[in-house]
Coordinates of C-alpha atoms in Angstrom, one line a residue:
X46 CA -25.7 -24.7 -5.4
X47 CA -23.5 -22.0 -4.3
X48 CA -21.2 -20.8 -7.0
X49 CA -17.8 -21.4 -6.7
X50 CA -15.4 -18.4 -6.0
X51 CA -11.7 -18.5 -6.4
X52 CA -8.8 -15.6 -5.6
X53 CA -5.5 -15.5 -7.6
X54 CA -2.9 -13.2 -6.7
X55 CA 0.8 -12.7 -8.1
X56 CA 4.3 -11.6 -6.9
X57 CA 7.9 -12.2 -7.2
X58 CA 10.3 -13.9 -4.6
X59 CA 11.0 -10.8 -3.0
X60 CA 7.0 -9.9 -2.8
X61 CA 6.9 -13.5 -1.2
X62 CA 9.4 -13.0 1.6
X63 CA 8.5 -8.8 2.0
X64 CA 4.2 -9.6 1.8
X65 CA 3.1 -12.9 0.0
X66 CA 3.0 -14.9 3.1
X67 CA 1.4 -12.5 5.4
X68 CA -0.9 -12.0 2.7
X69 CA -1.2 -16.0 2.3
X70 CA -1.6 -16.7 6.0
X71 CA -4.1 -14.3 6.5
X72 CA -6.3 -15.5 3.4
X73 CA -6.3 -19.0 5.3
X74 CA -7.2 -17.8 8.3
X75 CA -10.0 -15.4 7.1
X76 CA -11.7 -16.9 3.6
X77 CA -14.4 -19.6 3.4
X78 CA -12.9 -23.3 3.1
X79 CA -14.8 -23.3 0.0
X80 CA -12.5 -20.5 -1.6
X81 CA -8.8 -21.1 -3.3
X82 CA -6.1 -19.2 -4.1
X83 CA -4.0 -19.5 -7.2
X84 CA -0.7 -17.4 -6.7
X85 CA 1.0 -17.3 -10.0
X86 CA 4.7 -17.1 -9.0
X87 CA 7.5 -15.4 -10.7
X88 CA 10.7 -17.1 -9.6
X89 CA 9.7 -19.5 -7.0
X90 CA 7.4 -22.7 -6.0
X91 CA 5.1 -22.6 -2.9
X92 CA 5.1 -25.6 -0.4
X93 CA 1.9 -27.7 -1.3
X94 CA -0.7 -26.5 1.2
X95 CA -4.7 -27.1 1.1
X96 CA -7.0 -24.1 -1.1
X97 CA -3.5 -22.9 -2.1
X98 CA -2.0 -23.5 -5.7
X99 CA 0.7 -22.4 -7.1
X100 CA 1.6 -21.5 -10.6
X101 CA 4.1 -20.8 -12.8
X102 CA 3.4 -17.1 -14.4
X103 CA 6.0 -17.4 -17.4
X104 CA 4.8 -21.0 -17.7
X105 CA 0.6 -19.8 -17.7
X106 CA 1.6 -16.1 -19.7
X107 CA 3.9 -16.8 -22.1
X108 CA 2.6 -13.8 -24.4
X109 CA 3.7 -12.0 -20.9
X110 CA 7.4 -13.2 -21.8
X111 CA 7.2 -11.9 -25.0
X112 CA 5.8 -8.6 -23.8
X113 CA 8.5 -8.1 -21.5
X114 CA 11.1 -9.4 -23.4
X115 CA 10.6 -6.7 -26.3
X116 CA 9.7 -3.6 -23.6
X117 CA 11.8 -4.0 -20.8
X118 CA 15.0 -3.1 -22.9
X119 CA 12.8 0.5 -23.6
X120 CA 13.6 2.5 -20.8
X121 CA 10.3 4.5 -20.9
X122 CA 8.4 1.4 -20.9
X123 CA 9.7 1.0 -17.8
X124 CA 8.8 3.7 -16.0
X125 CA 11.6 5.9 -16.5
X126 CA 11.2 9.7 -18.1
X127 CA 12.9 12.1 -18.8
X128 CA 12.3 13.8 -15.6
X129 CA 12.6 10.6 -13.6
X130 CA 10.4 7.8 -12.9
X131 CA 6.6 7.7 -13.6
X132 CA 5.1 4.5 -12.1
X133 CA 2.4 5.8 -14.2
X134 CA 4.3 4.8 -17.7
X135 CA 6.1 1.4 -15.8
X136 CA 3.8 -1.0 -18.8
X137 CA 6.4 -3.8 -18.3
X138 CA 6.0 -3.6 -14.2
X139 CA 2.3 -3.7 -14.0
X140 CA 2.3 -6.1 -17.2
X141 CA 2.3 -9.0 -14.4
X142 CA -0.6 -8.9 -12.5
X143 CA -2.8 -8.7 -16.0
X144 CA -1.0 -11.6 -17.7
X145 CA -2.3 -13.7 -14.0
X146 CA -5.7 -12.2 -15.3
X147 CA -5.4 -13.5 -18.5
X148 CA -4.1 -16.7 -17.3
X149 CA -6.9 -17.3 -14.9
X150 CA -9.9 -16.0 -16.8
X151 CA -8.4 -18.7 -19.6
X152 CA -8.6 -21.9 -17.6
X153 CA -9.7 -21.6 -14.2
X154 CA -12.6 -23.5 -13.5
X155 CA -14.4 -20.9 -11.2
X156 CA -17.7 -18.9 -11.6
X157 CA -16.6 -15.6 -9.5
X158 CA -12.7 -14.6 -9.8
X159 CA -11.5 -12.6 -7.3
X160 CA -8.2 -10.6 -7.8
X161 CA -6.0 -9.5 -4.9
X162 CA -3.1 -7.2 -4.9
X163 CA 0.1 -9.8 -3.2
X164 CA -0.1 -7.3 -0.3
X165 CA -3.9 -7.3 0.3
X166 CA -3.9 -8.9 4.5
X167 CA -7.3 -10.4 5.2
X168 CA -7.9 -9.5 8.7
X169 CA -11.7 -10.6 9.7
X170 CA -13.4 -13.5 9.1
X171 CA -15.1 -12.9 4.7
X172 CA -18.9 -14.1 4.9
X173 CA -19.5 -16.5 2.7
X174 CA -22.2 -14.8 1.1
X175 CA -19.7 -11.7 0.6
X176 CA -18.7 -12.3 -2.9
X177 CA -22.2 -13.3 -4.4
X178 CA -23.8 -10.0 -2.7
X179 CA -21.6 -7.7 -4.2
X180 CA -21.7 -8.9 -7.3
X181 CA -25.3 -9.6 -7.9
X182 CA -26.7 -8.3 -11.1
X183 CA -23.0 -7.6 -12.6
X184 CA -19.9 -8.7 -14.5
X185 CA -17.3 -6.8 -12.6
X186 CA -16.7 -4.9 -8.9
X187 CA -14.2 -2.9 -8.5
X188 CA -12.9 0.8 -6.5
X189 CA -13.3 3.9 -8.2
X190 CA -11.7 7.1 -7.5
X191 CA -13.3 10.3 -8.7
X192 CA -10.8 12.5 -11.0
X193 CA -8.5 9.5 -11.9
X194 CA -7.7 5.7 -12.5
X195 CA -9.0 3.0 -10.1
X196 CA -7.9 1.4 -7.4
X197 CA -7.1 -2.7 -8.8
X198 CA -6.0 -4.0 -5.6
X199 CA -9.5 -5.5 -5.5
X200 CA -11.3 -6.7 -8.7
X201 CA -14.2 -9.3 -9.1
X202 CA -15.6 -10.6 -12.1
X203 CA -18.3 -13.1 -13.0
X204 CA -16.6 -15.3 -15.6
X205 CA -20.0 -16.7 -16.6
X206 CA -21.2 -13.6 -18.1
X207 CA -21.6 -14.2 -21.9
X208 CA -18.9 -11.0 -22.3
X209 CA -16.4 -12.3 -20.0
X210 CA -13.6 -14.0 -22.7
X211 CA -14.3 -10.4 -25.1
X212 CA -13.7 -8.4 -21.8
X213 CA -10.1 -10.3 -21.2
X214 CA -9.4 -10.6 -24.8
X215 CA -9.6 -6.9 -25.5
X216 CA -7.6 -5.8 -22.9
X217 CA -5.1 -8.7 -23.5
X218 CA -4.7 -7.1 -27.1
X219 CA -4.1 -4.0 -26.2
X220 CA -0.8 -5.1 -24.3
X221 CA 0.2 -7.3 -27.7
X222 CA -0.7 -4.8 -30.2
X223 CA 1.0 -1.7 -28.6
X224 CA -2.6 0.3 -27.9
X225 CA -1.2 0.6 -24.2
X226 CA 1.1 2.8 -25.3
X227 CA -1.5 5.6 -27.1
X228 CA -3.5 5.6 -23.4
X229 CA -3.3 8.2 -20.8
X230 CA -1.0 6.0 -18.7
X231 CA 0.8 2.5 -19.2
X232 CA -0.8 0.7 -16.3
X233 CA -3.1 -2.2 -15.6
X234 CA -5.3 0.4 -13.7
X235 CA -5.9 2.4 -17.0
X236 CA -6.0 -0.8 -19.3
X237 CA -8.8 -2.2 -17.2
X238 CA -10.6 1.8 -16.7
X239 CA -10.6 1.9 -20.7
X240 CA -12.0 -1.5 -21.2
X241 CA -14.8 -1.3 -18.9
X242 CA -16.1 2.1 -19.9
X243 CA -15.8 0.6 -24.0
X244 CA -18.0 -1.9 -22.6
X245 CA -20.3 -0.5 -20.6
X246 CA -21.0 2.5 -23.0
X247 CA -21.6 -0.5 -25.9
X248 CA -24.2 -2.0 -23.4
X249 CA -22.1 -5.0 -23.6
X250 CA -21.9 -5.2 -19.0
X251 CA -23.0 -3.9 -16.1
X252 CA -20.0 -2.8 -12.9
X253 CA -20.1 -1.7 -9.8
X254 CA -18.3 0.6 -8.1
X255 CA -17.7 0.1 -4.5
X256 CA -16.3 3.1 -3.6
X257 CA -19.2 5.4 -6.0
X258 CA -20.1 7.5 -2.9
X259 CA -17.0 8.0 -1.6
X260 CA -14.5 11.0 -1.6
X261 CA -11.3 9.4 -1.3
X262 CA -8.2 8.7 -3.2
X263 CA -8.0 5.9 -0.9
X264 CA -11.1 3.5 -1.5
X265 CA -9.9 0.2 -0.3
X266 CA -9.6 1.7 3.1
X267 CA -13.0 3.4 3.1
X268 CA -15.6 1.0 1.2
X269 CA -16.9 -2.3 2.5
X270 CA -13.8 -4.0 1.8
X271 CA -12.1 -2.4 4.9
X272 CA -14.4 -4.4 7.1
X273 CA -12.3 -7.3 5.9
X274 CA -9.1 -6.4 4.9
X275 CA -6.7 -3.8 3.9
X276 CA -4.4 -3.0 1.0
X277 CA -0.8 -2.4 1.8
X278 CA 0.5 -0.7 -1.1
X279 CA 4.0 -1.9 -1.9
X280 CA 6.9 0.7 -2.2
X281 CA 7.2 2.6 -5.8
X282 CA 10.0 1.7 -7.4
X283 CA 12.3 4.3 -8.8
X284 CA 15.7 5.1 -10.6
X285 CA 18.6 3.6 -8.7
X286 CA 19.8 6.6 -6.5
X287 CA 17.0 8.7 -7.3
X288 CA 14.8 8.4 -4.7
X289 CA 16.8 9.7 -1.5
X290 CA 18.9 13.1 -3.4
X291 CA 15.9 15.0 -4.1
X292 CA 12.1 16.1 -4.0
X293 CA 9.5 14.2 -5.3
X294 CA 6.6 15.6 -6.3
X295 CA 3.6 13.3 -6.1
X296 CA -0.1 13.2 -5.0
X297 CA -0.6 9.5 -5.1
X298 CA 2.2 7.7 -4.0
X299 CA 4.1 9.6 -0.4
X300 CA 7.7 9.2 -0.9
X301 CA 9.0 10.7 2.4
X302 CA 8.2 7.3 4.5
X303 CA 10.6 5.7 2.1
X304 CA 13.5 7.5 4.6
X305 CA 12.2 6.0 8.0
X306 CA 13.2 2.5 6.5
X307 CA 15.9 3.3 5.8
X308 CA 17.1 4.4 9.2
X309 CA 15.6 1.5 10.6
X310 CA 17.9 -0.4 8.5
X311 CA 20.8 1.9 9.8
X312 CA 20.0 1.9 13.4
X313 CA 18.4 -1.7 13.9
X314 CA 15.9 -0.7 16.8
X315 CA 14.2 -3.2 19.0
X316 CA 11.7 -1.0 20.4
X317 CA 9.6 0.7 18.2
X318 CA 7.1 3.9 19.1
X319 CA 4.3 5.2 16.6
X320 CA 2.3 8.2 17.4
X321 CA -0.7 8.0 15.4
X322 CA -1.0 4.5 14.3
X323 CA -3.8 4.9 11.4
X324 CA -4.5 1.7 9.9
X325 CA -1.4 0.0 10.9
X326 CA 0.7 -0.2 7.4
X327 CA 3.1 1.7 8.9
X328 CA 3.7 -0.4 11.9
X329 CA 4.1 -3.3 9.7
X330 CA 6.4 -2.1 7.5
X331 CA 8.6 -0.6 9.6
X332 CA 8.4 -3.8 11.8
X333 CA 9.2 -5.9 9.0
X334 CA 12.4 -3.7 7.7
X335 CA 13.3 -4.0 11.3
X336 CA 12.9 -8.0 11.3
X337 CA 15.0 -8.0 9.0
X338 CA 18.1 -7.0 11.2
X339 CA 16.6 -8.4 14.6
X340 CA 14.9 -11.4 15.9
X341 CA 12.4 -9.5 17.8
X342 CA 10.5 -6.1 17.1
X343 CA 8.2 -4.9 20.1
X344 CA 6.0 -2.3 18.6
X345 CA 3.5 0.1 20.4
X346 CA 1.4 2.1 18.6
X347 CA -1.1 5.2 19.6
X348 CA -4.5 6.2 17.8
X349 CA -7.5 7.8 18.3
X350 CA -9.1 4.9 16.5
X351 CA -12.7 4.8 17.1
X352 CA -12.7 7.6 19.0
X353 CA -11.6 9.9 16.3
X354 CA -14.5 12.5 15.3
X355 CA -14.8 15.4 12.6
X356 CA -14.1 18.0 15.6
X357 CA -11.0 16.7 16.4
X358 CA -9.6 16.1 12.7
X359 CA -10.5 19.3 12.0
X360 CA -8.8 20.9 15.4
X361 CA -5.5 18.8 14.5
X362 CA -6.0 18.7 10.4
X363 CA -6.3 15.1 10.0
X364 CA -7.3 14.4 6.6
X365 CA -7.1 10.7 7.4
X366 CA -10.4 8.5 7.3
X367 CA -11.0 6.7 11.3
X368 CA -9.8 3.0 11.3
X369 CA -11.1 0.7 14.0
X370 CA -8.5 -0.4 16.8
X371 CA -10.2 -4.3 15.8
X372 CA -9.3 -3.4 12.1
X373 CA -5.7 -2.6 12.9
X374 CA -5.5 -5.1 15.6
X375 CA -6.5 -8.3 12.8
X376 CA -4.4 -6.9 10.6
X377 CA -1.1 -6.6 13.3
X378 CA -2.2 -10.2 14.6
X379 CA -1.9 -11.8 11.7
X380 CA 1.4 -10.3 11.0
X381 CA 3.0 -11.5 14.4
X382 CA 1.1 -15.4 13.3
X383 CA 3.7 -15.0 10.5
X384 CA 6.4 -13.4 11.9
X385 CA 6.8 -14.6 15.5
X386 CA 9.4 -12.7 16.5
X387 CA 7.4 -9.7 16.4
X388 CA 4.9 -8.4 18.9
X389 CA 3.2 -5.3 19.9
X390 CA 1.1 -3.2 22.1
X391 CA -1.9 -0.5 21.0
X392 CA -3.4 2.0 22.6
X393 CA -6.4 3.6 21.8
X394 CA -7.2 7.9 23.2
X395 CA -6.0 11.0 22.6
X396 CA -2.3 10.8 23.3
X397 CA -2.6 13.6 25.2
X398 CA -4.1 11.7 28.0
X399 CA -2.8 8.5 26.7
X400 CA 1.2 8.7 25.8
X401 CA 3.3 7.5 28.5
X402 CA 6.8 9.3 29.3
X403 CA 9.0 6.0 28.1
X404 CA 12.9 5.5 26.0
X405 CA 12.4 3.6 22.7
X406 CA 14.7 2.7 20.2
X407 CA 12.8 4.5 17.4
X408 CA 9.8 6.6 17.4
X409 CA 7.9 8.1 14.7
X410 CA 5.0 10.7 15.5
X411 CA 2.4 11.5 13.0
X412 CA -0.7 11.6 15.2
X413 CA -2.3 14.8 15.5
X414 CA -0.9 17.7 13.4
X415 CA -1.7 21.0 16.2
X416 CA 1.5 22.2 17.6
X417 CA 0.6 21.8 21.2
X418 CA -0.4 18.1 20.3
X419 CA 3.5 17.5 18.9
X420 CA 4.8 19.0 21.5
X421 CA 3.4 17.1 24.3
X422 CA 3.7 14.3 22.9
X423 CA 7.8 14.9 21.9
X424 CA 8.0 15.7 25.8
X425 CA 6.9 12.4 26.0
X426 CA 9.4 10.2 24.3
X427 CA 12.1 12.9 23.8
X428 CA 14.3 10.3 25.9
X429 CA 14.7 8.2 23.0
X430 CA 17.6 7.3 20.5
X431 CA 16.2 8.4 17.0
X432 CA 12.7 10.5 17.2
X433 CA 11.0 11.2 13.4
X434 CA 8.7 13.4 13.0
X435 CA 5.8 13.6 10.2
X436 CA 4.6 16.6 8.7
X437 CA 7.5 19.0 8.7
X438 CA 5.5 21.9 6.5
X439 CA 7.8 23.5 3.5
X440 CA 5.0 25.3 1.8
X441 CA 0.9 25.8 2.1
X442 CA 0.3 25.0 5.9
X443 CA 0.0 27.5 9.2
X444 CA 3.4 26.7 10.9
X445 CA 3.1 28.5 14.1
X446 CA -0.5 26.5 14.7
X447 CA -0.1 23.2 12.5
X448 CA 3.2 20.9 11.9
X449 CA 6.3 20.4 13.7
X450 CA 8.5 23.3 12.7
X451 CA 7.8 25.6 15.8
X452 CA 8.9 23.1 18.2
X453 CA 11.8 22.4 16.4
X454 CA 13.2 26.4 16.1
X455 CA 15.1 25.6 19.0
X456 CA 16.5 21.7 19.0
X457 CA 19.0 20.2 17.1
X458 CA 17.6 18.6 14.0
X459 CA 17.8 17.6 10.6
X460 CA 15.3 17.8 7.3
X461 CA 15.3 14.9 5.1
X462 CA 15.3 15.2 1.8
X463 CA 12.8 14.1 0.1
X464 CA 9.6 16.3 0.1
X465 CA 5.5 15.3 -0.7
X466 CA 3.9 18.0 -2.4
X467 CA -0.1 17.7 -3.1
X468 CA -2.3 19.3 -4.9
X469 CA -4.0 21.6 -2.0
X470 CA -0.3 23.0 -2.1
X471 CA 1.1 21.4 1.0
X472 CA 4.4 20.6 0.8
X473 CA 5.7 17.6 3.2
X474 CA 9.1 16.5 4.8
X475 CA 9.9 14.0 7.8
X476 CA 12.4 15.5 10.4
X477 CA 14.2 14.0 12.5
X478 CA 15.9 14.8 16.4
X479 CA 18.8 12.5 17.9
X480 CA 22.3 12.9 20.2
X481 CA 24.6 14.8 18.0
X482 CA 26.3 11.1 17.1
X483 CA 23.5 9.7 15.8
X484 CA 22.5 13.3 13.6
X485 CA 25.8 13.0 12.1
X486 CA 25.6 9.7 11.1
X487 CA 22.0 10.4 9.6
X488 CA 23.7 13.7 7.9
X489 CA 25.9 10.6 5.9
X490 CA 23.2 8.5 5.5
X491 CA 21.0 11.6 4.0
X492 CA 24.0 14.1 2.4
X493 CA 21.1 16.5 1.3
X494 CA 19.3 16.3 4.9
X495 CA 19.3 20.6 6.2
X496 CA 18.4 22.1 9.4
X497 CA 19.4 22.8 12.9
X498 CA 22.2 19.6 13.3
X499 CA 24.6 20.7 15.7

């Protein structure tokens, strides 16, 4: 007999109406019949549906309740330092998703439970075999990342495993005795890092790491997972204000794209352009902040996709790892099934043979970084209301070969604020080119935005 696997998930209202039900949709489409998912709501009740269930997290977690009732009135347990805010010590925000854990490994009748992030999009078909091959021989699968915490947006564990309730139980107590607090960081990543390695070190388990060979501070999108879905990391949260008035310093969480929804909010395109697709998170946020304000969002993205090669990464500095165009494609497909008011277009080539002269409403260009490359493909859609351009250099990068700063010596142009700065010593800003109208009303929706306006 097979053994039975069941998913559980968790998010709030919001989550619900910004990812859940992509994320939900797609897990129909894609996962065996024989799999469920348990969502453990926070603040609203599904619409019964077959293989989906729906629980009550305050009602399944109340020692979650108690957590966040005591913590939550402590700013630094929420996140927020002296210098600003650290998702990295935000205990009470990344409380929820290990309370589900606890909920789950407690009562669900299941031999495999499979955790996925509320914005994890299933977009190919999972084998059923997928989930008993990866974790043959162990307790728990999960994403590594060399030189810091995993990556949880994917965890698997075998709940028959004689250490399974110890494994939940321990890290369960150190949330309710206050050991979280004398870690390295405040997060379930950490919590579930530090438990595993007691374990393992004791003899106690056995884990694998999907993502053991890989180089990558981004393992969802490189290990076998990929093949099958894709993790679209929700927006950090931050001190009210903060976030637009300032740089932010960060190498694992890009703060600049924050800005292009917020001028999609502004300017309310209908037409939207992206220059260097990747693996299509982008296009689906930026199509979903644009939903918001329209009924219909045509989107057309360009990529190298699987034509990408180390030669030309290297001859436009693409640190990015190659996504398929099917990839993207299941994963923008099953965002139009549940939105259907959006629709879109992708193109796959160099865009230097590939980019059509057109007018949109909003483009973005991030594709390849050499300045001849920006520049053709600028003269391409340079017709078009707002035009945002990626990689703006401030420090550690070759500006007259690399970025967009050369081309824009000479056109009216603004810098927004907020700056990315990484650990190989680039430093990041988007910038952006409009009519002198549109620059000055970006100038008040961005006061700290410099450059070349008018």
């Amino acid at each position: 007999m097979a053994p039975k696997v069941t998913a559980i998930t968790t998010f709030n209202r919001k989550g619900l109406e910004q990812y859940g039900r992509t994320a939900i949709s797609s897990f129909l489409q894609h996962w065996p019949s024989e799999v469920d998912l348990v969502v453990y709501s926070e603040g609203f009740d599904l619409e019964p549906a077959q293989r989906i269930r729906s629980i009550s997290l305050n009602e399944a977690a109340p020692r979650l309740v108690t957590f966040k009732n005591h913590y939550s009135k402590q700013p630094m347990a929420a996140g927020h330092t002296k210098t600003g805010y650290d998702y990295n010590f935000d205990a009470v925000r990344f409380a929820h998703k290990m309370f589900a854990m606890f909920a789950a490994a407690g009562t669900l009748e299941t031999d495999y439970l499979v955790w996925l992030d509320g914005d994890v999009v299933t977009q190919a078909d999972v084998p059923e075999s997928f989930i008993p091959r990866i974790m043959q021989g162990v307790f728990a699968v999960y994403l590594g990342r060399k030189g810091m915490h995993s990556e949880t947006g994917f965890l698997c564990f075998d709940l028959r495993h004689p250490e399974a309730k110890p494994f939940f139980e321990t890290m369960e107590r150190i949330y309710l005795t206050g050991e979280l607090f004398k870690l390295n960081a405040w997060h379930d990543c950490e919590v579930f890092d530090v438990t595993r390695t007691v374990f393992e070190a004791q003899g106690k388990i056995r884990t694998r790491d999907l993502s053991a060979d890989l180089e990558t501070l981004d393992p969802f999108s490189e290990s076998c997972l990929s093949a099958y879905m894709s993790h679209f990391k929700g927006q950090p949260k931050t001190e009210d204000g903060a976030e637009d008035q300032g740089s932010i310093e960060t190498l694992n969480n890009p703060r600049r794209y924050e800005q292009i929804l917020r001028l999609i909010d502004a300017f309310k395109p209908e037409t939207i352009v992206e220059v260097g697709t990747w693996n299509g998170r982008r296009a689906i946020e930026m199509a979903r902040q644009g939903l918001r304000r329209r009924d219909r969002i045509h989107y057309t993205g360009y990529d190298l996709f699987d034509d990408a090669t180390p030669e030309n990464d290297s001859e436009e500095l693409n640190g990015k790892s190659p996504v398929t165009l099917a990839a993207v494609d299941a994963a923008l497909a099953a965002f139009e099934t549940a939105n259907p008011g959006f629709s879109y277009r992708l193109v796959r080539g160099n865009s230097i043979a590939t980019l059509e002269a057109q007018h949109a409403d909003f483009c973005f260009i991030d594709g390849g970084h050499a300045c001849e490359t920006i520049s053709h493909d600028f003269s391409k859609l340079k017709g078009s209301d707002i035009l945002v351009f990626d990689d703006y250099y401030l420090d550690g990068a070759d500006t007259g070969a690399f970025g967009c700063n050369k081309l824009l010596e000479t056109i009216p142009h603004l810098v927004l604020p907020v700056t990315d700065r990484f650990s190989n010593g680039l430093a990041i800003a988007l910038a952006v080119t409009a009519t002198p109208a549109k620059l000055a009303e970006i100038k008040s929706l961005f006061p700290h935005a410099s450059g070349r306006s008018v």
